[in-house]
mmCIF file of C-alpha atoms in Angstrom:
data_model
loop_
_atom_site.group_PDB
_atom_site.id
_atom_site.type_symbol
_atom_site.label_atom_id
_atom_site.label_comp_id
_atom_site.label_asym_id
_atom_site.label_seq_id
_atom_site.Cartn_x
_atom_site.Cartn_y
_atom_site.Cartn_z
ATOM 1 C CA SER A 1 4.812 -18.662 -3.698
ATOM 2 C CA ALA A 2 2.125 -19.758 -7.264
ATOM 3 C CA GLU A 3 -0.152 -20.614 -4.192
ATOM 4 C CA ALA A 4 -0.084 -17.484 -2.499
ATOM 5 C CA TRP A 5 -0.988 -15.680 -6.205
ATOM 6 C CA GLU A 6 -4.321 -18.039 -6.255
ATOM 7 C CA VAL A 7 -4.834 -17.760 -2.690
ATOM 8 C CA GLY A 8 -4.359 -13.871 -3.058
ATOM 9 C CA LYS A 9 -6.322 -13.205 -6.575
ATOM 10 C CA MET A 10 -9.059 -15.255 -4.738
ATOM 11 C CA GLN A 11 -9.412 -12.772 -1.610
ATOM 12 C CA VAL A 12 -9.237 -9.642 -4.420
ATOM 13 C CA LYS A 13 -12.398 -11.234 -6.165
ATOM 14 C CA SER A 14 -13.777 -11.455 -2.712
ATOM 15 C CA MET A 15 -13.111 -8.168 -1.543
ATOM 16 C CA LEU A 16 -14.338 -6.382 -4.835
ATOM 17 C CA GLU A 17 -17.577 -8.330 -4.592
ATOM 18 C CA LYS A 18 -18.310 -7.261 -0.514
ATOM 19 C CA HIS A 19 -17.855 -3.729 -2.104
ATOM 20 C CA GLN A 20 -19.432 -3.835 -4.830
ATOM 21 C CA ARG A 21 -22.782 -4.678 -2.822
ATOM 22 C CA GLU A 22 -22.411 -1.984 -0.884
ATOM 23 C CA ASN A 23 -21.471 0.890 -2.902
ATOM 24 C CA ASN A 24 -24.217 0.157 -5.901
ATOM 25 C CA GLY A 25 -22.027 -2.075 -7.792
ATOM 26 C CA GLU A 26 -18.757 0.507 -8.404
ATOM 27 C CA TYR A 27 -15.381 -0.838 -7.465
ATOM 28 C CA PRO A 28 -13.295 0.998 -5.146
ATOM 29 C CA LYS A 29 -10.568 3.696 -6.315
ATOM 30 C CA LYS A 30 -7.639 3.159 -3.735
ATOM 31 C CA VAL A 31 -7.025 0.332 -1.365
ATOM 32 C CA ALA A 32 -4.769 1.004 1.754
ATOM 33 C CA PHE A 33 -2.790 -1.963 2.647
ATOM 34 C CA THR A 34 -0.633 -3.048 5.697
ATOM 35 C CA LEU A 35 2.123 -5.410 5.228
ATOM 36 C CA TRP A 36 3.766 -7.145 8.223
ATOM 37 C CA ALA A 37 6.625 -9.676 8.384
ATOM 38 C CA GLY A 38 4.932 -12.372 9.939
ATOM 39 C CA ASP A 39 2.142 -12.459 7.995
ATOM 40 C CA PHE A 40 4.349 -12.453 4.801
ATOM 41 C CA ILE A 41 6.202 -15.508 6.045
ATOM 42 C CA HIS A 42 2.683 -17.278 7.100
ATOM 43 C CA THR A 43 0.954 -16.721 3.697
ATOM 44 C CA GLU A 44 4.283 -17.073 1.415
ATOM 45 C CA GLY A 45 3.206 -13.596 0.212
ATOM 46 C CA ALA A 46 -0.979 -13.653 -0.271
ATOM 47 C CA MET A 47 -0.986 -9.800 0.683
ATOM 48 C CA LEU A 48 1.543 -9.339 -2.036
ATOM 49 C CA ALA A 49 -0.495 -10.777 -4.537
ATOM 50 C CA GLN A 50 -3.487 -8.692 -4.002
ATOM 51 C CA ILE A 51 -1.834 -5.901 -4.334
ATOM 52 C CA PHE A 52 -0.435 -6.792 -7.749
ATOM 53 C CA TYR A 53 -3.868 -8.181 -8.587
ATOM 54 C CA LEU A 54 -5.537 -4.996 -7.812
ATOM 55 C CA LEU A 55 -3.314 -3.411 -10.072
ATOM 56 C CA GLY A 56 -3.534 -5.755 -12.979
ATOM 57 C CA ILE A 57 0.003 -6.827 -12.586
ATOM 58 C CA GLU A 58 1.387 -10.266 -12.818
ATOM 59 C CA PRO A 59 4.738 -11.622 -11.121
ATOM 60 C CA VAL A 60 7.309 -13.235 -13.401
ATOM 61 C CA ARG A 61 9.183 -16.251 -11.773
ATOM 62 C CA ASP A 62 12.756 -17.341 -12.379
ATOM 63 C CA ALA A 63 13.520 -20.911 -13.486
ATOM 64 C CA PHE A 64 12.963 -22.001 -9.655
ATOM 65 C CA GLY A 65 9.355 -20.306 -9.326
ATOM 66 C CA ARG A 66 10.928 -17.388 -6.998
ATOM 67 C CA VAL A 67 8.834 -13.829 -8.406
ATOM 68 C CA ALA A 68 12.052 -11.850 -10.270
ATOM 69 C CA ASP A 69 9.648 -9.059 -11.977
ATOM 70 C CA VAL A 70 6.106 -7.894 -12.648
ATOM 71 C CA ARG A 71 4.746 -7.741 -15.954
ATOM 72 C CA LEU A 72 1.184 -5.839 -17.136
ATOM 73 C CA MET A 73 -1.900 -7.749 -17.363
ATOM 74 C CA GLN A 74 -4.342 -6.667 -20.061
ATOM 75 C CA VAL A 75 -7.836 -5.489 -18.815
ATOM 76 C CA SER A 76 -9.663 -7.898 -21.123
ATOM 77 C CA GLU A 77 -7.338 -10.591 -18.597
ATOM 78 C CA LEU A 78 -8.954 -8.877 -15.317
ATOM 79 C CA GLY A 79 -12.330 -8.569 -16.220
ATOM 80 C CA ARG A 80 -12.293 -5.422 -14.432
ATOM 81 C CA PRO A 81 -10.530 -1.765 -14.053
ATOM 82 C CA ARG A 82 -7.429 -1.318 -12.608
ATOM 83 C CA VAL A 83 -7.608 -0.165 -8.670
ATOM 84 C CA ASP A 84 -4.756 2.083 -7.393
ATOM 85 C CA VAL A 85 -3.143 1.073 -4.048
ATOM 86 C CA VAL A 86 -1.173 2.509 -1.138
ATOM 87 C CA VAL A 87 0.863 0.456 1.374
ATOM 88 C CA GLN A 88 2.539 1.121 4.692
ATOM 89 C CA THR A 89 5.181 -1.334 5.966
ATOM 90 C CA SER A 90 6.477 -2.594 9.662
ATOM 91 C CA GLY A 91 9.811 -2.075 9.577
ATOM 92 C CA GLN A 92 10.594 -6.165 10.130
ATOM 93 C CA LEU A 93 9.015 -6.178 6.725
ATOM 94 C CA ARG A 94 11.084 -3.376 5.340
ATOM 95 C CA ASP A 95 14.446 -5.509 6.925
ATOM 96 C CA LEU A 96 13.163 -9.014 5.455
ATOM 97 C CA ALA A 97 11.736 -8.038 1.918
ATOM 98 C CA ALA A 98 12.958 -4.854 0.405
ATOM 99 C CA SER A 99 12.843 -6.150 -2.687
ATOM 100 C CA ARG A 100 9.463 -6.712 -2.674
ATOM 101 C CA LEU A 101 8.567 -3.114 -1.465
ATOM 102 C CA GLU A 102 10.495 -2.287 -5.006
ATOM 103 C CA LEU A 103 8.404 -4.507 -7.016
ATOM 104 C CA VAL A 104 5.271 -2.689 -5.700
ATOM 105 C CA ASN A 105 6.490 0.487 -6.842
ATOM 106 C CA LYS A 106 7.218 -0.926 -9.746
ATOM 107 C CA ALA A 107 4.010 -2.267 -10.525
ATOM 108 C CA VAL A 108 2.484 0.745 -9.821
ATOM 109 C CA ALA A 109 4.349 2.480 -12.033
ATOM 110 C CA MET A 110 3.076 0.128 -14.661
ATOM 111 C CA ALA A 111 -0.441 -0.165 -14.100
ATOM 112 C CA ALA A 112 -0.550 4.097 -14.167
ATOM 113 C CA ALA A 113 1.104 3.793 -17.849
ATOM 114 C CA ALA A 114 -1.324 1.949 -18.847
ATOM 115 C CA ASP A 115 -3.282 4.481 -21.298
ATOM 116 C CA GLU A 116 -6.420 3.126 -20.912
ATOM 117 C CA GLU A 117 -10.218 4.475 -20.421
ATOM 118 C CA ASN A 118 -11.196 3.930 -16.526
ATOM 119 C CA ASN A 119 -7.753 3.516 -14.958
ATOM 120 C CA ALA A 120 -8.008 4.376 -11.500
ATOM 121 C CA VAL A 121 -3.938 4.038 -11.023
ATOM 122 C CA ARG A 122 -3.390 6.543 -13.665
ATOM 123 C CA ALA A 123 -5.922 8.981 -12.095
ATOM 124 C CA GLY A 124 -4.480 8.236 -9.039
ATOM 125 C CA VAL A 125 -1.168 9.390 -9.643
ATOM 126 C CA GLY A 126 -2.457 11.984 -11.065
ATOM 127 C CA THR A 127 -4.364 12.938 -8.364
ATOM 128 C CA THR A 128 -1.224 12.649 -5.990
ATOM 129 C CA GLU A 129 1.068 14.713 -8.233
ATOM 130 C CA LYS A 130 -1.538 17.525 -8.311
ATOM 131 C CA ILE A 131 -1.284 17.750 -4.492
ATOM 132 C CA LEU A 132 1.835 17.699 -4.116
ATOM 133 C CA LYS A 133 2.386 20.424 -6.860
ATOM 134 C CA GLU A 134 -0.366 22.307 -4.315
ATOM 135 C CA LYS A 135 2.017 21.781 -1.284
ATOM 136 C CA GLY A 136 4.912 23.444 -3.094
ATOM 137 C CA PHE A 137 6.998 20.524 -4.707
ATOM 138 C CA SER A 138 8.279 21.665 -7.993
ATOM 139 C CA PRO A 139 6.216 20.227 -11.180
ATOM 140 C CA ARG A 140 9.079 17.474 -11.451
ATOM 141 C CA GLU A 141 9.253 16.481 -8.600
ATOM 142 C CA ALA A 142 5.974 16.197 -7.965
ATOM 143 C CA ARG A 143 5.568 13.301 -11.045
ATOM 144 C CA GLU A 144 8.815 11.804 -9.509
ATOM 145 C CA LEU A 145 7.263 11.693 -6.576
ATOM 146 C CA ALA A 146 3.602 10.871 -7.705
ATOM 147 C CA ALA A 147 3.836 6.968 -8.104
ATOM 148 C CA LEU A 148 5.539 6.141 -5.447
ATOM 149 C CA ARG A 149 3.132 3.938 -3.082
ATOM 150 C CA VAL A 150 5.404 2.347 -0.320
ATOM 151 C CA PHE A 151 5.714 3.974 3.386
ATOM 152 C CA GLY A 152 7.308 2.894 6.334
ATOM 153 C CA GLY A 153 9.025 4.384 9.848
ATOM 154 C CA VAL A 154 11.386 7.722 9.445
ATOM 155 C CA ASN A 155 14.936 6.963 10.199
ATOM 156 C CA GLY A 156 14.079 3.066 10.052
ATOM 157 C CA SER A 157 11.948 3.054 12.970
ATOM 158 C CA TYR A 158 9.626 -0.074 13.763
ATOM 159 C CA GLY A 159 6.426 1.916 14.963
ATOM 160 C CA THR A 160 4.028 4.582 14.353
ATOM 161 C CA GLY A 161 4.700 6.044 17.777
ATOM 162 C CA ILE A 162 0.793 6.534 18.556
ATOM 163 C CA THR A 163 0.431 3.862 21.108
ATOM 164 C CA GLY A 164 1.944 6.216 24.318
ATOM 165 C CA MET A 165 -0.655 9.164 23.011
ATOM 166 C CA VAL A 166 -3.313 6.892 22.712
ATOM 167 C CA GLU A 167 -3.112 5.629 26.179
ATOM 168 C CA LYS A 168 -2.011 8.958 27.808
ATOM 169 C CA GLY A 169 -5.274 10.923 26.707
ATOM 170 C CA ASP A 170 -4.145 14.113 28.467
ATOM 171 C CA SER A 171 -1.218 14.783 26.143
ATOM 172 C CA TRP A 172 -3.120 15.729 22.860
ATOM 173 C CA GLU A 173 -6.432 17.903 22.187
ATOM 174 C CA ASP A 174 -7.459 16.838 19.289
ATOM 175 C CA ARG A 175 -7.514 13.686 17.369
ATOM 176 C CA SER A 176 -5.621 15.482 14.081
ATOM 177 C CA GLU A 177 -2.806 15.516 16.744
ATOM 178 C CA ILE A 178 -2.246 11.896 16.574
ATOM 179 C CA ALA A 179 -2.871 11.581 13.049
ATOM 180 C CA ARG A 180 -0.617 14.367 12.594
ATOM 181 C CA THR A 181 2.080 12.168 14.589
ATOM 182 C CA TYR A 182 1.535 9.061 12.607
ATOM 183 C CA LEU A 183 1.947 10.743 9.074
ATOM 184 C CA ASN A 184 5.320 12.015 10.121
ATOM 185 C CA ASN A 185 6.285 8.574 11.564
ATOM 186 C CA MET A 186 5.502 6.929 8.904
ATOM 187 C CA GLY A 187 6.168 9.171 6.256
ATOM 188 C CA ALA A 188 9.410 7.998 4.937
ATOM 189 C CA LEU A 189 9.655 6.973 1.432
ATOM 190 C CA TYR A 190 11.048 3.035 0.151
ATOM 191 C CA ASN A 191 11.657 2.658 -3.325
ATOM 192 C CA ASP A 192 15.199 2.291 -4.739
ATOM 193 C CA ASP A 193 18.570 3.666 -3.270
ATOM 194 C CA LYS A 194 17.125 7.569 -4.438
ATOM 195 C CA HIS A 195 14.178 7.290 -2.281
ATOM 196 C CA TRP A 196 14.961 4.534 0.612
ATOM 197 C CA ALA A 197 13.776 5.981 3.478
ATOM 198 C CA ASP A 198 13.653 9.770 2.438
ATOM 199 C CA PHE A 199 11.229 11.931 4.575
ATOM 200 C CA LYS A 200 9.357 14.196 2.686
ATOM 201 C CA GLU A 201 6.664 16.127 4.328
ATOM 202 C CA GLY A 202 3.165 15.542 2.537
ATOM 203 C CA VAL A 203 4.348 12.773 0.419
ATOM 204 C CA PHE A 204 2.234 10.284 2.610
ATOM 205 C CA GLU A 205 -0.607 12.273 3.220
ATOM 206 C CA ALA A 206 -1.140 12.914 -0.189
ATOM 207 C CA ALA A 207 -0.639 9.439 -1.605
ATOM 208 C CA LEU A 208 -3.364 8.150 1.174
ATOM 209 C CA GLN A 209 -5.652 10.921 -0.381
ATOM 210 C CA ASN A 210 -9.438 8.927 -2.079
ATOM 211 C CA THR A 211 -8.717 5.976 -0.116
ATOM 212 C CA GLU A 212 -11.817 3.474 0.007
ATOM 213 C CA VAL A 213 -10.843 0.281 1.775
ATOM 214 C CA ILE A 214 -7.908 -0.516 4.022
ATOM 215 C CA VAL A 215 -6.853 -3.805 4.723
ATOM 216 C CA HIS A 216 -4.570 -4.976 7.288
ATOM 217 C CA PRO A 217 -3.731 -8.686 7.416
ATOM 218 C CA ARG A 218 -4.007 -11.440 9.839
ATOM 219 C CA SER A 219 -3.240 -14.864 9.373
ATOM 220 C CA SER A 220 -3.555 -16.134 12.578
ATOM 221 C CA ASN A 221 -6.463 -17.502 14.610
ATOM 222 C CA THR A 222 -4.746 -16.699 18.550
ATOM 223 C CA TRP A 223 -5.365 -12.963 18.233
ATOM 224 C CA GLY A 224 -7.726 -11.111 17.258
ATOM 225 C CA ALA A 225 -8.415 -7.252 16.058
ATOM 226 C CA LEU A 226 -8.698 -6.154 19.886
ATOM 227 C CA SER A 227 -6.093 -8.625 21.338
ATOM 228 C CA LEU A 228 -2.448 -6.392 21.058
ATOM 229 C CA ASP A 229 -1.869 -2.329 20.218
ATOM 230 C CA HIS A 230 0.096 -3.371 16.922
ATOM 231 C CA VAL A 231 -3.435 -3.095 15.004
ATOM 232 C CA TYR A 232 -4.680 0.260 15.827
ATOM 233 C CA GLU A 233 -1.226 1.647 16.272
ATOM 234 C CA PHE A 234 -0.648 0.760 11.642
#
């Protein structure tokens, strides 16, 4: 909604100011988001607004006020550099708002294509492409996958699959085993018909590299970070 766009911009400005205070005035290069269906509905898309605004992308609305497309904002409009993002979606959000996820990937591609100084999105896509080549992807495939930034459950699943491992401490020896399970279970690409629910090992891990800030939604006053296992799970 139009109101959610304004709220999202306000939240981004607050987050960036906090990061600058704690990091000698530096902007983050990449921010990771978790998208949940409930918060998407409660806030009318404020988390999506944060993602778009970090990238320097503005929603384009149809005659009914619905977001139908996105457009590139100029750096002069932003008053700051663009910030790269990576998104993991819950299964419910994936099922509820597939068209919004496609807009996120489109927004990343548009921001990465902007030829300007200090473009962290462009640099982030370049880094991801390099990592994918090192992992054995062909140059063409690495280039194609480097700008995809929305990931979720493999085979249409609705969870990360790590809660059982965390609760059963004798089932693993090192925390890297939990991390690997998480990356494999949440590494499906969600973009368009070509890559919808398509799993390619290593792409999610490559996209997450150099993440400096993690944002998890919480639009309720009735539960907190320790209230349910889904927070640490995602």
